[in-house]
Amino acid sequence: MRVSLYSDEQAASVEAARQVAALVRRKPAAVLGLATGGTPLALYKELIRQHGQEGLDFSGCTTFNLDEYAGLAPSHPMSYHHYMRENFFEGVNLPAERTNIPDGLAEDIPAHCADYEAKIHSAGGVDLQILGLGSDGHIGFNEPTSSLGSRTRFQTLTENTRTDNARYFASLEEVPRHAITMGIATILEAREIILLAFGAAKAAAVASMIEGPLAAMVPASALQLHPAVRVFLDEGAASLLTKKDYYRYLQQQCAGQ
Ligand code: PGA
């Protein structure tokens, strides 16, 4: 993993956006894997800015989101469909028919999940997957003890995740108990991965992901198996790493790459 440390969330997000934009410029038909939550908001803002001010063109791109709450309609204000419209899609020129998000209302969930995997495959696979990180080490909604070989599927959320996400809902009771999520094996098939994590609440999960053993209890540790992962951290999220000086040294060596 290539670990990059930044003074704050904004600086890290601008740098992460630069990597996404470089891919889109190099490969106009890029397939992007997208994430939701608080973490990628500044990244999306920067991509929208580059679209508006620098002509960054998403018209040839295809996107696949990681996950969606089961039971929420696309029109529900807390759905990830709604989040994506509000925070990214309305600000760029992605063709709606090439944006893909699991359907939280799918009647036959296993068939829908198999179809989602098939769509990713027929689009040529994900070129660049954007990830956030749960405070319990989840990626997508792959909760601790998820199989490292898991594919897109129905997943029961932990109380930890429901509590973390309750800030977006009127009450904890309203937070869905289930989701549809890409699996860990699905995520690992992306050609490149960028993971962002900000704030001290993520520090323990970040340290386990980067420096801990590969373990189903920390789904993000599966990223250790992937050859092209870049991790963007602020000071708080990096605070429990033991090899910070080494990462800083490498970051200086790689500056500009
Ligand atoms: P957050 O969620 O970005 O809202 O902190 C991250 C995640 O759960 O993956």
PDB file of C-alpha atoms and ligand atoms in Angstrom, residues 35-40 66-67 80 131-136 138-141 161 164-165 167-168 196 198 202, ligand 1:
ATOM      1  CA  ALA A  35     -18.306   5.373  -2.542  1.00  0.00           C
ATOM      2  CA  THR A  36     -20.700   7.351  -0.354  1.00  0.00           C
ATOM      3  CA  GLY A  37     -20.538   8.669   3.225  1.00  0.00           C
ATOM      4  CA  GLY A  38     -18.910  11.788   4.594  1.00  0.00           C
ATOM      5  CA  THR A  39     -15.412  10.844   3.494  1.00  0.00           C
ATOM      6  CA  PRO A  40     -15.511  11.357  -0.316  1.00  0.00           C
ATOM      7  CA  LEU A  66     -20.223   0.078  -3.794  1.00  0.00           C
ATOM      8  CA  ASP A  67     -23.474  -0.286  -1.954  1.00  0.00           C
ATOM      9  CA  TYR A  80     -27.190   6.356  -1.738  1.00  0.00           C
ATOM     10  CA  LEU A 131     -13.220   3.678  -0.862  1.00  0.00           C
ATOM     11  CA  GLY A 132     -13.944   5.132   2.558  1.00  0.00           C
ATOM     12  CA  LEU A 133     -13.284   3.150   5.714  1.00  0.00           C
ATOM     13  CA  GLY A 134     -15.666   2.226   8.525  1.00  0.00           C
ATOM     14  CA  SER A 135     -14.486   2.785  12.084  1.00  0.00           C
ATOM     15  CA  ASP A 136     -14.782  -1.011  12.461  1.00  0.00           C
ATOM     16  CA  HIS A 138     -15.341  -2.209   6.869  1.00  0.00           C
ATOM     17  CA  ILE A 139     -15.076  -1.326   3.176  1.00  0.00           C
ATOM     18  CA  GLY A 140     -18.308  -0.989   1.241  1.00  0.00           C
ATOM     19  CA  PHE A 141     -20.685  -2.591   3.736  1.00  0.00           C
ATOM     20  CA  THR A 161     -22.108   0.823  11.570  1.00  0.00           C
ATOM     21  CA  ASP A 164     -21.913   5.587  13.008  1.00  0.00           C
ATOM     22  CA  ASN A 165     -24.454   6.296  10.267  1.00  0.00           C
ATOM     23  CA  ARG A 167     -25.994  11.007  12.256  1.00  0.00           C
ATOM     24  CA  TYR A 168     -27.540  11.137   8.779  1.00  0.00           C
ATOM     25  CA  LEU A 196      -9.529   7.907   2.037  1.00  0.00           C
ATOM     26  CA  PHE A 198     -10.101  11.241   7.940  1.00  0.00           C
ATOM     27  CA  LYS A 202     -10.721   6.131  11.977  1.00  0.00           C
TER      28      LYS A 202
HETATM   29  P1  PGA B   1     -18.012   7.887   6.408  1.00  0.00           P
HETATM   30  O1  PGA B   1     -18.253   6.316   6.223  1.00  0.00           O
HETATM   31  O2  PGA B   1     -17.321   8.323   5.177  1.00  0.00           O
HETATM   32  O3  PGA B   1     -19.386   8.490   6.539  1.00  0.00           O
HETATM   33  O4  PGA B   1     -17.169   8.048   7.634  1.00  0.00           O
HETATM   34  C1  PGA B   1     -17.206   5.549   5.737  1.00  0.00           C
HETATM   35  C2  PGA B   1     -17.664   4.107   5.570  1.00  0.00           C
HETATM   36  O5  PGA B   1     -18.501   3.645   6.366  1.00  0.00           O
HETATM   37  O6  PGA B   1     -17.182   3.440   4.635  1.00  0.00           O
END
